[in-house]
Amino acid sequence: MPRPILATVDTAALRHNLARARAAAPDARVWAVVKANAYGHGIERSFEGLRGADGFALLDLAEAQRVRALDWRGPILLLEGCFEARDLELCSRLGLWHVIHCNEQIDMLAAHKTGLPHRVFLKMNSGMNRLGFTPERFRAAWTRLNALPQVGEISLMTHFSDADGPKGISVQLQRFDAAAHDLPGERTLSNSAALLCHGAALASRSDWIRPGIAVYGSAPDFPAHRAAEWGLQPAMTLGSRIIGVQRLEAGDTVGYGSSFTADRPLRIGVVACGYADGYPRHCSTGTPVLVGDVRTRMVGRVSMDMITVDLTPIPDAAMGAEVTLWGRSLGGALLSIDEVAQAAGTVGYELMCAVAQRVPFALDPGSAA
Ligand SMILES: *Cc1c(COP(=O)(O)O)cnc(C)c1O
């Protein structure tokens, strides 16, 4: 028998979350963002659940090839554009749309030989200060692109730094509008947080929306909202089993560094999941875990291959009992990845992207893939 850890991708949840994103901007077309191997879910495994999208957005050219290999004929957008001139050949060959965020990318395009003009997304740096042309330089970039025979349609794009927080989007939105209001072209501004938290304000600039994390069922603004409050369902479940049980007396400790001391007699379950599986080592005593459908807490340190959990609320749990580290138990109980991430001082994004290579994946509860 293989070690009992398993990550499961739920096609129905992906489909549901995609529909939920669409409902937040009913007039927009939807890029399903599948960068980082579909946020760790696997591009091929997620495809069935996401094929109702209008396009796929990602940034690795090899991943774009994998989407085309699934026979996807619709739009694919490279969110960071091309990294070197020969990437443009692949764009021409596979019909990839690409972001233009700097003058070097315009230079490459101007030197590129192509039969079919490219669809490009011109990116404005409206305040995030990672990629894009400043508002002052945006129009000159647009004018340059517009004069190139290699360019067909030009769309306009920006990305918000604080759509999930108190600073909000208004300053960036004003900069974008001031610099771009009279330029033609479709607009794409919204990631998940902007879509869910500011959808109404962005409706007139949402020809395309770009939800990532919401599609995978994690709340972009946790803990202000929980995924369930946004109507999202977990697309990934990380599950395992109890492979050992210990009985502790008051004063006994558990695990490396003896960081947890029992204050009374306790039953402890040892779970086949550790940091080498992608479970965050920064989680400590108190991190929520499901045993069967019952919520309990991790105790002690996360080690490489194991964690230990308090079985007090589940007195009948024995060897082989089902454990859910995040996602949905077989009985339907939910444990949000966002809660586990919070206990580790990080975000759901990181956890789902970091499930380790050694963890086998299955597609949909009950059926191996
Ligand atoms: C990753 C990414 C998104 C998706 O962001 P989420 O927060 O996961 O919704 C949207 N736009 C760009 C440019 C991105 O890089």
Short mmCIF file of C-alpha atoms and ligand atoms in Angstrom, two decimals:
data_model
loop_
_atom_site.label_atom_id
_atom_site.label_comp_id
_atom_site.label_asym_id
_atom_site.label_seq_id
_atom_site.Cartn_x
_atom_site.Cartn_y
_atom_site.Cartn_z
CA MET A 1 0.00 0.00 0.00
CA PRO A 2 1.37 3.44 -0.85
CA ARG A 3 1.74 5.99 1.90
CA PRO A 4 -1.83 7.20 2.46
CA ILE A 5 -1.40 10.89 1.60
CA LEU A 6 -3.42 12.12 -1.39
CA ALA A 7 -4.30 15.45 -3.00
CA THR A 8 -7.65 15.48 -4.77
CA VAL A 9 -8.79 18.00 -7.37
CA ASP A 10 -12.54 18.51 -7.55
CA THR A 11 -13.76 19.22 -11.08
CA ALA A 12 -17.24 20.21 -9.94
CA ALA A 13 -15.80 22.75 -7.48
CA LEU A 14 -13.66 24.32 -10.22
CA ARG A 15 -16.70 24.55 -12.47
CA HIS A 16 -18.76 26.04 -9.64
CA ASN A 17 -16.11 28.63 -8.75
CA LEU A 18 -15.66 29.65 -12.36
CA ALA A 19 -19.41 30.22 -12.61
CA ARG A 20 -19.24 32.20 -9.38
CA ALA A 21 -16.53 34.45 -10.87
CA ARG A 22 -18.56 34.89 -14.01
CA ALA A 23 -21.62 35.88 -12.00
CA ALA A 24 -19.59 38.69 -10.37
CA ALA A 25 -19.01 40.27 -13.80
CA PRO A 26 -21.75 38.90 -16.04
CA ASP A 27 -20.80 40.97 -19.09
CA ALA A 28 -17.11 40.09 -18.98
CA ARG A 29 -15.21 37.28 -20.57
CA VAL A 30 -13.17 35.21 -18.13
CA TRP A 31 -9.52 34.30 -18.16
CA ALA A 32 -9.05 31.31 -15.92
CA VAL A 33 -5.60 32.00 -14.50
CA VAL A 34 -3.67 28.72 -14.59
CA LYS A 35 -0.12 29.90 -13.94
CA ALA A 36 2.06 27.84 -11.58
CA ASN A 37 0.54 24.63 -12.93
CA ALA A 38 -2.97 25.85 -12.15
CA TYR A 39 -1.95 27.02 -8.68
CA GLY A 40 -0.58 23.57 -7.95
CA HIS A 41 -3.71 21.71 -9.04
CA GLY A 42 -2.24 20.59 -12.37
CA ILE A 43 -3.18 22.13 -15.71
CA GLU A 44 -4.32 18.84 -17.23
CA ARG A 45 -6.25 17.84 -14.11
CA SER A 46 -7.99 21.22 -13.90
CA PHE A 47 -8.83 21.54 -17.55
CA GLU A 48 -12.16 19.74 -17.47
CA GLY A 49 -13.40 21.97 -14.66
CA LEU A 50 -12.14 25.15 -16.29
CA ARG A 51 -12.83 24.58 -19.97
CA GLY A 52 -15.93 26.77 -19.68
CA ALA A 53 -13.60 29.79 -19.39
CA ASP A 54 -13.16 32.11 -22.36
CA GLY A 55 -9.40 31.86 -22.17
CA PHE A 56 -6.47 30.69 -20.08
CA ALA A 57 -3.93 33.10 -18.62
CA LEU A 58 -0.50 31.96 -17.52
CA LEU A 59 3.09 33.00 -17.85
CA ASP A 60 5.25 30.02 -18.65
CA LEU A 61 5.57 29.16 -22.33
CA ALA A 62 5.80 25.46 -21.63
CA GLU A 63 2.50 25.70 -19.77
CA ALA A 64 0.96 27.49 -22.77
CA GLN A 65 2.06 24.56 -24.92
CA ARG A 66 0.43 22.16 -22.47
CA VAL A 67 -2.88 24.03 -22.75
CA ARG A 68 -2.69 23.89 -26.56
CA ALA A 69 -1.85 20.19 -26.30
CA LEU A 70 -5.23 19.74 -24.57
CA ASP A 71 -6.71 20.90 -27.87
CA TRP A 72 -7.71 24.28 -26.48
CA ARG A 73 -8.16 26.47 -29.55
CA GLY A 74 -9.35 29.58 -27.71
CA PRO A 75 -7.34 32.48 -26.31
CA ILE A 76 -4.23 31.99 -24.18
CA LEU A 77 -2.63 35.05 -22.60
CA LEU A 78 0.99 35.27 -21.45
CA LEU A 79 0.68 37.48 -18.36
CA GLU A 80 4.32 38.57 -18.37
CA GLY A 81 4.66 38.58 -22.14
CA CYS A 82 7.78 37.31 -23.86
CA PHE A 83 11.09 36.91 -22.09
CA GLU A 84 13.22 36.76 -25.24
CA ALA A 85 12.78 37.32 -28.97
CA ARG A 86 12.34 33.68 -29.91
CA ASP A 87 9.33 33.40 -27.59
CA LEU A 88 7.50 35.45 -30.22
CA GLU A 89 7.88 32.58 -32.68
CA LEU A 90 5.93 30.37 -30.32
CA CYS A 91 3.31 33.12 -29.94
CA SER A 92 2.93 33.25 -33.71
CA ARG A 93 2.85 29.47 -34.07
CA LEU A 94 0.40 28.80 -31.21
CA GLY A 95 -1.60 32.00 -31.53
CA LEU A 96 -0.72 33.17 -28.02
CA TRP A 97 -1.76 36.63 -26.93
CA HIS A 98 0.87 38.39 -24.89
CA VAL A 99 1.34 41.23 -22.47
CA ILE A 100 3.63 44.09 -23.39
CA HIS A 101 4.98 45.72 -20.25
CA CYS A 102 8.26 47.32 -21.37
CA ASN A 103 9.96 48.92 -24.36
CA GLU A 104 12.28 45.95 -24.83
CA GLN A 105 9.24 43.80 -25.61
CA ILE A 106 8.10 46.34 -28.21
CA ASP A 107 11.61 46.26 -29.74
CA MET A 108 11.45 42.47 -29.99
CA LEU A 109 8.04 42.61 -31.60
CA ALA A 110 9.16 45.26 -34.08
CA ALA A 111 11.92 42.90 -35.22
CA HIS A 112 9.67 39.83 -35.36
CA LYS A 113 8.55 38.34 -38.68
CA THR A 114 4.99 37.12 -38.55
CA GLY A 115 2.22 36.49 -41.02
CA LEU A 116 -0.57 37.02 -38.54
CA PRO A 117 -0.63 40.20 -36.46
CA HIS A 118 -0.44 39.57 -32.70
CA ARG A 119 -3.08 40.43 -30.14
CA VAL A 120 -1.30 42.25 -27.34
CA PHE A 121 -2.26 43.48 -23.87
CA LEU A 122 -0.49 46.71 -23.01
CA LYS A 123 0.13 46.86 -19.30
CA MET A 124 0.09 49.99 -17.25
CA ASN A 125 1.98 50.29 -13.98
CA SER A 126 -0.70 52.21 -12.09
CA GLY A 127 1.04 51.89 -8.72
CA MET A 128 2.00 48.27 -8.08
CA ASN A 129 5.48 49.08 -9.42
CA ARG A 130 6.31 45.66 -10.72
CA LEU A 131 5.54 45.42 -14.45
CA GLY A 132 4.15 47.98 -16.85
CA PHE A 133 4.50 51.43 -18.35
CA THR A 134 3.90 54.36 -16.03
CA PRO A 135 0.81 56.42 -16.85
CA GLU A 136 3.08 59.09 -18.35
CA ARG A 137 4.67 56.62 -20.77
CA PHE A 138 1.62 54.54 -21.52
CA ARG A 139 0.31 56.54 -24.46
CA ALA A 140 3.69 56.62 -26.21
CA ALA A 141 3.90 52.85 -25.88
CA TRP A 142 0.39 52.46 -27.28
CA THR A 143 1.24 54.75 -30.22
CA ARG A 144 4.39 52.78 -30.95
CA LEU A 145 2.55 49.46 -30.85
CA ASN A 146 -0.29 50.79 -32.94
CA ALA A 147 2.15 51.67 -35.72
CA LEU A 148 3.63 48.16 -35.92
CA PRO A 149 2.46 45.81 -38.67
CA GLN A 150 3.14 42.92 -36.25
CA VAL A 151 0.34 44.17 -33.99
CA GLY A 152 -3.35 43.55 -34.51
CA GLU A 153 -5.62 44.40 -31.62
CA ILE A 154 -4.30 46.24 -28.55
CA SER A 155 -6.02 45.70 -25.21
CA LEU A 156 -5.32 47.62 -22.02
CA MET A 157 -4.43 46.10 -18.69
CA THR A 158 -3.40 46.95 -15.17
CA HIS A 159 -3.10 45.07 -11.87
CA PHE A 160 -4.13 46.23 -8.40
CA SER A 161 -1.88 45.98 -5.36
CA ASP A 162 -4.55 46.42 -2.68
CA ALA A 163 -7.87 45.17 -4.00
CA ASP A 164 -8.16 42.94 -0.91
CA GLY A 165 -7.27 45.59 1.68
CA PRO A 166 -8.17 48.94 3.18
CA LYS A 167 -6.20 50.98 0.63
CA GLY A 168 -8.48 49.69 -2.10
CA ILE A 169 -8.28 50.39 -5.82
CA SER A 170 -9.38 54.01 -6.22
CA VAL A 171 -5.96 55.67 -6.66
CA GLN A 172 -4.80 53.11 -9.21
CA LEU A 173 -8.14 53.19 -10.99
CA GLN A 174 -8.00 56.98 -11.29
CA ARG A 175 -4.48 56.80 -12.72
CA PHE A 176 -5.54 54.16 -15.21
CA ASP A 177 -8.58 56.11 -16.33
CA ALA A 178 -6.73 59.42 -16.56
CA ALA A 179 -4.06 57.93 -18.81
CA ALA A 180 -6.20 55.58 -20.87
CA HIS A 181 -9.78 56.84 -21.01
CA ASP A 182 -9.64 57.89 -24.66
CA LEU A 183 -7.59 54.96 -25.95
CA PRO A 184 -9.54 52.29 -27.78
CA GLY A 185 -9.33 48.63 -26.88
CA GLU A 186 -10.69 46.09 -24.46
CA ARG A 187 -9.86 46.42 -20.79
CA THR A 188 -8.79 43.86 -18.19
CA LEU A 189 -8.20 45.07 -14.65
CA SER A 190 -9.55 42.55 -12.17
CA ASN A 191 -7.89 39.71 -10.33
CA SER A 192 -10.03 37.73 -7.87
CA ALA A 193 -9.90 40.34 -5.11
CA ALA A 194 -10.84 43.20 -7.43
CA LEU A 195 -13.61 41.13 -8.95
CA LEU A 196 -15.16 40.08 -5.65
CA CYS A 197 -14.51 43.20 -3.58
CA HIS A 198 -14.89 45.92 -6.26
CA GLY A 199 -16.79 44.26 -9.09
CA ALA A 200 -19.42 46.96 -9.43
CA ALA A 201 -16.88 49.80 -9.61
CA LEU A 202 -14.96 47.93 -12.32
CA ALA A 203 -17.87 46.73 -14.41
CA SER A 204 -17.32 49.29 -17.18
CA ARG A 205 -13.66 48.28 -17.47
CA SER A 206 -14.15 44.53 -17.38
CA ASP A 207 -14.14 43.24 -20.91
CA TRP A 208 -12.04 40.45 -19.44
CA ILE A 209 -11.61 39.43 -15.81
CA ARG A 210 -8.62 37.45 -14.51
CA PRO A 211 -9.64 35.35 -11.53
CA GLY A 212 -7.05 32.94 -10.18
CA ILE A 213 -7.33 32.14 -6.49
CA ALA A 214 -11.13 32.37 -6.42
CA VAL A 215 -11.39 29.69 -9.09
CA TYR A 216 -9.47 27.36 -6.79
CA GLY A 217 -11.85 28.13 -3.93
CA SER A 218 -9.76 30.28 -1.62
CA ALA A 219 -10.85 33.74 -0.44
CA PRO A 220 -8.62 36.51 -1.84
CA ASP A 221 -9.33 38.69 1.19
CA PHE A 222 -9.28 36.15 4.03
CA PRO A 223 -9.90 36.71 6.93
CA ALA A 224 -12.19 39.63 6.03
CA HIS A 225 -14.24 37.05 4.15
CA ARG A 226 -14.16 33.29 4.14
CA ALA A 227 -14.31 31.36 0.90
CA ALA A 228 -17.75 30.04 1.82
CA GLU A 229 -19.02 33.60 2.30
CA TRP A 230 -18.00 34.31 -1.29
CA GLY A 231 -19.80 31.15 -2.36
CA LEU A 232 -16.54 29.39 -3.26
CA GLN A 233 -15.82 25.69 -2.85
CA PRO A 234 -12.38 24.15 -2.25
CA ALA A 235 -10.96 22.74 -5.46
CA MET A 236 -8.13 20.94 -3.68
CA THR A 237 -8.29 18.57 -0.76
CA LEU A 238 -5.14 17.36 0.93
CA GLY A 239 -6.00 14.19 2.77
CA SER A 240 -4.18 11.47 4.66
CA ARG A 241 -4.70 8.92 7.40
CA ILE A 242 -3.74 8.20 10.95
CA ILE A 243 -0.79 5.80 10.95
CA GLY A 244 -0.15 5.67 14.69
CA VAL A 245 -1.82 6.41 18.01
CA GLN A 246 -0.14 7.37 21.29
CA ARG A 247 -1.56 7.75 24.79
CA LEU A 248 -0.02 10.59 26.75
CA GLU A 249 -0.08 11.24 30.47
CA ALA A 250 -0.10 14.75 31.88
CA GLY A 251 3.42 16.12 31.51
CA ASP A 252 4.32 14.03 28.45
CA THR A 253 5.53 15.92 25.39
CA VAL A 254 5.14 15.36 21.64
CA GLY A 255 7.61 15.60 18.78
CA TYR A 256 10.85 17.48 18.11
CA GLY A 257 11.79 20.09 20.63
CA SER A 258 9.05 18.85 23.00
CA SER A 259 7.13 21.98 22.06
CA PHE A 260 3.81 20.56 23.28
CA THR A 261 3.21 19.27 26.77
CA ALA A 262 -0.01 17.45 27.67
CA ASP A 263 -1.78 19.01 30.66
CA ARG A 264 -3.97 15.91 31.08
CA PRO A 265 -4.12 12.37 29.63
CA LEU A 266 -4.49 12.70 25.84
CA ARG A 267 -4.83 10.44 22.79
CA ILE A 268 -2.63 11.61 19.95
CA GLY A 269 -3.00 10.59 16.30
CA VAL A 270 0.06 10.51 14.07
CA VAL A 271 -0.80 11.63 10.53
CA ALA A 272 1.16 10.72 7.40
CA CYS A 273 1.79 14.30 6.25
CA GLY A 274 4.74 16.55 6.95
CA TYR A 275 6.64 19.46 5.51
CA ALA A 276 8.16 17.27 2.82
CA ASP A 277 4.60 16.93 1.51
CA GLY A 278 4.13 20.69 1.42
CA TYR A 279 2.38 21.03 4.77
CA PRO A 280 3.79 24.26 6.20
CA ARG A 281 6.35 23.78 8.93
CA HIS A 282 5.36 27.10 10.44
CA CYS A 283 2.06 25.60 11.62
CA SER A 284 2.13 24.97 15.33
CA THR A 285 -0.11 23.67 18.11
CA GLY A 286 -3.67 24.75 17.45
CA THR A 287 -3.70 24.59 13.66
CA PRO A 288 -7.08 23.10 12.64
CA VAL A 289 -7.24 19.58 11.19
CA LEU A 290 -10.21 17.33 10.40
CA VAL A 291 -10.27 13.73 11.61
CA GLY A 292 -13.21 12.17 9.85
CA ASP A 293 -15.64 15.08 9.80
CA VAL A 294 -14.56 16.44 13.17
CA ARG A 295 -12.40 19.45 13.67
CA THR A 296 -9.46 19.11 16.01
CA ARG A 297 -6.03 20.65 16.42
CA MET A 298 -2.50 19.84 15.54
CA VAL A 299 -0.15 19.58 18.51
CA GLY A 300 3.63 19.91 18.58
CA ARG A 301 5.90 20.59 15.62
CA VAL A 302 5.41 19.64 12.01
CA SER A 303 8.12 17.15 11.10
CA MET A 304 9.27 16.04 7.68
CA ASP A 305 6.85 13.15 7.25
CA MET A 306 4.36 13.43 10.11
CA ILE A 307 2.19 15.68 12.19
CA THR A 308 0.47 14.83 15.45
CA VAL A 309 -3.14 15.69 16.26
CA ASP A 310 -5.26 15.74 19.39
CA LEU A 311 -7.86 12.94 19.23
CA THR A 312 -9.84 14.12 22.26
CA PRO A 313 -12.89 15.23 20.20
CA ILE A 314 -12.87 11.95 18.24
CA PRO A 315 -12.54 9.19 20.86
CA ASP A 316 -13.35 6.44 18.34
CA ALA A 317 -10.72 7.53 15.78
CA ALA A 318 -8.21 4.72 15.27
CA MET A 319 -5.45 3.61 12.92
CA GLY A 320 -6.46 4.35 9.33
CA ALA A 321 -8.91 7.11 10.23
CA GLU A 322 -9.40 9.69 7.50
CA VAL A 323 -7.62 13.02 8.02
CA THR A 324 -8.19 16.19 6.02
CA LEU A 325 -5.40 18.74 6.15
CA TRP A 326 -7.43 21.19 4.04
CA GLY A 327 -10.38 20.97 1.70
CA ARG A 328 -13.38 18.69 2.11
CA SER A 329 -13.63 15.41 3.99
CA LEU A 330 -15.34 12.40 2.40
CA GLY A 331 -18.30 13.15 4.68
CA GLY A 332 -18.47 16.73 3.39
CA ALA A 333 -16.91 18.66 6.30
CA LEU A 334 -14.91 21.70 5.21
CA LEU A 335 -11.58 23.01 6.38
CA SER A 336 -10.49 26.08 4.44
CA ILE A 337 -6.93 26.18 3.15
CA ASP A 338 -7.00 29.84 4.20
CA GLU A 339 -7.28 28.90 7.88
CA VAL A 340 -4.30 26.58 7.68
CA ALA A 341 -2.34 29.21 5.77
CA GLN A 342 -3.14 31.80 8.40
CA ALA A 343 -1.83 29.48 11.11
CA ALA A 344 1.43 29.33 9.14
CA GLY A 345 1.59 33.09 8.58
CA THR A 346 1.00 32.77 4.85
CA VAL A 347 -1.80 32.68 2.28
CA GLY A 348 -3.75 29.88 0.65
CA TYR A 349 -1.97 30.59 -2.65
CA GLU A 350 1.37 29.45 -1.26
CA LEU A 351 0.03 26.24 0.24
CA MET A 352 -1.77 25.08 -2.89
CA CYS A 353 1.25 25.88 -5.06
CA ALA A 354 3.62 24.06 -2.71
CA VAL A 355 2.14 20.57 -2.51
CA ALA A 356 5.24 18.46 -2.96
CA GLN A 357 6.14 16.26 -5.88
CA ARG A 358 5.93 13.13 -3.75
CA VAL A 359 2.21 13.63 -3.06
CA PRO A 360 0.05 11.65 -5.51
CA PHE A 361 -2.96 13.43 -7.01
CA ALA A 362 -6.39 12.09 -7.82
CA LEU A 363 -9.12 13.65 -9.89
CA ASP A 364 -12.45 13.91 -8.08
CA PRO A 365 -13.18 12.10 -4.83
CA GLY A 366 -12.96 8.38 -5.18
CA SER A 367 -11.40 8.01 -8.66
CA ALA A 368 -7.66 7.88 -9.30
CA ALA A 369 -6.09 9.88 -12.15
C1 LIG B 1 -1.84 35.83 -10.91
C2 LIG B 1 -2.49 36.94 -11.61
C3 LIG B 1 -3.88 37.12 -11.56
C4 LIG B 1 -4.77 36.25 -10.69
O1 LIG B 1 -4.69 36.72 -9.38
P1 LIG B 1 -5.58 36.09 -8.22
O2 LIG B 1 -5.27 36.92 -7.04
O3 LIG B 1 -5.12 34.69 -8.05
O4 LIG B 1 -6.98 36.17 -8.67
C5 LIG B 1 -4.44 38.12 -12.30
N1 LIG B 1 -3.67 38.95 -13.06
C6 LIG B 1 -2.34 38.82 -13.11
C7 LIG B 1 -1.55 39.77 -13.94
C8 LIG B 1 -1.71 37.84 -12.40
O5 LIG B 1 -0.37 37.72 -12.45
#
